[in-house]
Amino acid sequence: MPQHRDHTAELTAPSGRLRLAEHCRGLTEARWFALTVFAVILANAGLLGVETYSGVVAEWHRWLRLAEHLCLVAFSVEIVLRMAAHADRPADFWKDPWNLFDLAVVLSTFLPLVRENTTVLRLLRLARVLRTARFLPQLRIVLVAVARSLPGTLSFLLVGALLLYVYAMVGWVFFGRHDPGHYGSLGRAVLTLFLLMTLDGIGDAVHTGLQISRWSLLYYASYVLLASFVLVNVLIGVVITSLEEARDMDERRESPDAQGAASAPGDRQLLLRRIETARRALDHLERDLHGAHAAASLAAPEWDRAVPSGPLTEDPAASSTRPSLCPGR
């Protein structure tokens, strides 16, 4: 039984990597940790804004440089803690696109080519501001929705480009001579129609077109109907659909994690209780077996004395006192 207990303890005891992951996961999932990282991101954004003022940079250059290095150290420590939190399951760290984005932003700052190029370095520091999406669920959902709507947006852009090209050519044919400032070439016509898509200046365009021909009213009415109403509503529908899909994905991703986090401690405690119950049952069974064996050992000599093992012999005294069955004797 001591060997059984040692083996059970080895199975239930967490390894060093598991203890490290649990400790780091407790830190990274704490509310104060998220608020601290969020504050550092905002401070980094504030430093970028302050550096646009040459007078402030000239006077506080050394302190701004120190603050930028402190932000970099904070981001590096954060990403190391997040990686350590996945020490028991490293593959999960690489499956999260936000972890890959954070790691790329932090590591790229240490590249020699990037550190020598001030413009690229500032752009990468600006990319850290996008990390606020990790701590703002609604913003994260919107960014995911925008990314998922890109295929539909590309289709929308192709249809919009075809519509602009057709109407630009028609406008150049009908209004190119009379209004060369807006329809003198294909490029001018496309730019004019692109601005009219927002209905900005549509009144002046219709008034100028009516002075040229009454058919211009049909031209502008059909363009506004197709470009401003149909296409824009289609784009809005694509974005809204992607937003709903992104929200469903976020809920499905968080639900198993929350359920697993809630049920994992309970399952572990239940397993430990079952192991302890089985261990006690084995202890009781072992004691019962030892008791039965001892009782059997004590009872064996008494049985041997009570039942002789040799041949049965008759006692002479008993035979002399017993009456004879034969009267003549």
XYZ file of C-alpha atoms in Angstrom, residues 104-276:
173
model
C 5.273 40.406 -34.132
C 4.895 44.012 -32.942
C 7.182 43.469 -29.950
C 9.862 41.425 -31.732
C 10.042 43.728 -34.753
C 11.103 46.572 -32.467
C 14.309 44.705 -31.633
C 15.348 44.261 -35.268
C 18.430 46.362 -36.101
C 17.000 47.539 -39.418
C 13.823 48.727 -37.763
C 15.559 50.509 -34.901
C 17.706 52.451 -37.347
C 14.704 53.610 -39.389
C 12.803 56.210 -37.381
C 9.757 56.190 -39.659
C 9.283 52.414 -39.527
C 9.873 52.427 -35.774
C 7.173 55.042 -35.260
C 4.748 53.073 -37.412
C 5.392 49.962 -35.336
C 4.914 51.943 -32.155
C 1.676 53.198 -33.642
C 0.645 49.584 -34.299
C 0.782 49.000 -30.539
C -2.273 51.201 -30.219
C -4.242 48.540 -32.101
C -3.521 46.180 -29.219
C -6.271 47.931 -27.302
C -8.636 45.658 -29.231
C -7.463 42.774 -27.033
C -8.878 44.504 -23.955
C -11.994 45.953 -25.641
C -14.230 43.060 -26.752
C -16.518 45.235 -28.873
C -13.595 46.757 -30.756
C -12.133 43.291 -31.286
C -15.425 42.097 -32.738
C -15.545 45.093 -35.098
C -11.997 44.482 -36.343
C -12.730 40.800 -36.903
C -15.921 41.758 -38.737
C -14.003 44.141 -40.994
C -11.479 41.410 -41.774
C -14.224 38.891 -42.546
C -16.055 41.381 -44.758
C -13.037 41.863 -47.038
C -14.102 39.203 -49.595
C -17.558 40.738 -49.860
C -16.036 44.215 -49.942
C -13.799 43.252 -52.850
C -16.844 42.087 -54.784
C -18.536 45.360 -53.928
C -15.516 47.308 -55.166
C -15.510 45.428 -58.462
C -19.205 46.134 -59.033
C -18.713 49.767 -57.980
C -15.727 50.184 -60.300
C -17.710 48.740 -63.213
C -20.614 51.085 -62.447
C -18.316 54.110 -62.225
C -16.612 53.210 -65.499
C -19.911 52.826 -67.399
C -21.410 56.053 -66.053
C -18.119 57.922 -66.516
C -18.014 56.954 -70.178
C -21.669 57.967 -70.642
C -20.988 61.265 -68.887
C -17.954 61.936 -71.050
C -20.019 61.297 -74.181
C -22.895 63.605 -73.193
C -21.218 66.276 -71.022
C -17.554 66.207 -72.069
C -17.803 69.167 -74.479
C -20.136 71.308 -72.392
C -18.578 70.626 -68.968
C -14.903 69.736 -69.501
C -14.057 70.612 -65.902
C -16.029 67.633 -64.624
C -16.361 65.317 -67.633
C -13.482 66.376 -69.906
C -11.722 62.994 -69.525
C -12.377 59.575 -68.078
C -10.422 60.363 -64.937
C -12.295 63.617 -64.309
C -15.623 61.894 -64.863
C -14.764 59.062 -62.443
C -13.671 61.572 -59.784
C -16.854 63.602 -60.242
C -19.091 60.565 -59.977
C -17.171 59.240 -56.970
C -17.797 62.514 -55.133
C -21.438 62.471 -56.209
C -21.785 59.014 -54.661
C -21.917 60.734 -51.263
C -24.663 63.073 -52.613
C -22.346 66.021 -52.026
C -22.989 68.621 -54.740
C -25.673 66.585 -56.469
C -27.936 69.656 -56.686
C -25.389 71.740 -58.591
C -24.626 68.788 -60.898
C -28.308 68.278 -61.746
C -28.803 72.029 -62.353
C -25.796 72.130 -64.692
C -26.966 68.982 -66.485
C -30.460 70.390 -67.081
C -28.906 73.353 -68.844
C -27.256 70.912 -71.244
C -30.084 68.414 -71.758
C -33.259 67.295 -70.062
C -32.076 63.701 -70.325
C -29.388 64.472 -67.751
C -32.057 64.155 -65.069
C -32.490 60.459 -65.976
C -28.713 60.039 -65.954
C -28.223 61.462 -62.462
C -31.358 59.852 -61.018
C -30.349 56.370 -62.153
C -26.778 56.881 -60.938
C -27.865 58.072 -57.507
C -30.317 55.190 -57.218
C -27.705 52.559 -58.093
C -24.585 54.035 -56.521
C -25.845 55.780 -53.387
C -28.755 53.554 -52.451
C -28.219 50.060 -53.814
C -24.429 49.707 -53.569
C -24.083 51.454 -50.221
C -26.879 49.373 -48.718
C -25.249 46.221 -50.075
C -21.965 47.232 -48.429
C -23.732 47.909 -45.141
C -25.421 44.508 -45.361
C -22.081 42.784 -45.937
C -20.522 44.533 -42.943
C -23.481 43.795 -40.664
C -23.472 40.118 -41.647
C -19.744 39.903 -40.956
C -20.285 41.664 -37.626
C -22.859 39.075 -36.563
C -20.567 36.244 -37.636
C -17.671 37.777 -35.716
C -19.840 38.127 -32.599
C -20.934 34.487 -32.856
C -17.325 33.385 -33.302
C -16.255 35.372 -30.256
C -19.048 33.860 -28.156
C -18.226 30.329 -29.318
C -14.558 30.914 -28.585
C -15.155 32.273 -25.095
C -17.865 29.802 -24.040
C -15.695 26.637 -24.086
C -12.877 28.503 -22.335
C -15.212 29.775 -19.635
C -16.821 26.378 -19.187
C -13.449 24.690 -19.126
C -12.104 27.193 -16.609
C -15.182 26.730 -14.433
C -15.324 22.947 -14.658
C -11.604 22.112 -14.595
C -11.095 22.804 -10.835
C -14.316 20.928 -10.009
C -13.311 17.937 -12.140
C -9.882 17.874 -10.545
C -11.347 17.953 -7.037
C -13.828 15.216 -7.971
C -11.019 13.045 -9.331
C -8.952 13.570 -6.191
C -11.916 12.634 -3.994
C -12.480 9.464 -6.007
C -8.807 8.530 -5.695
C -8.925 9.137 -1.945
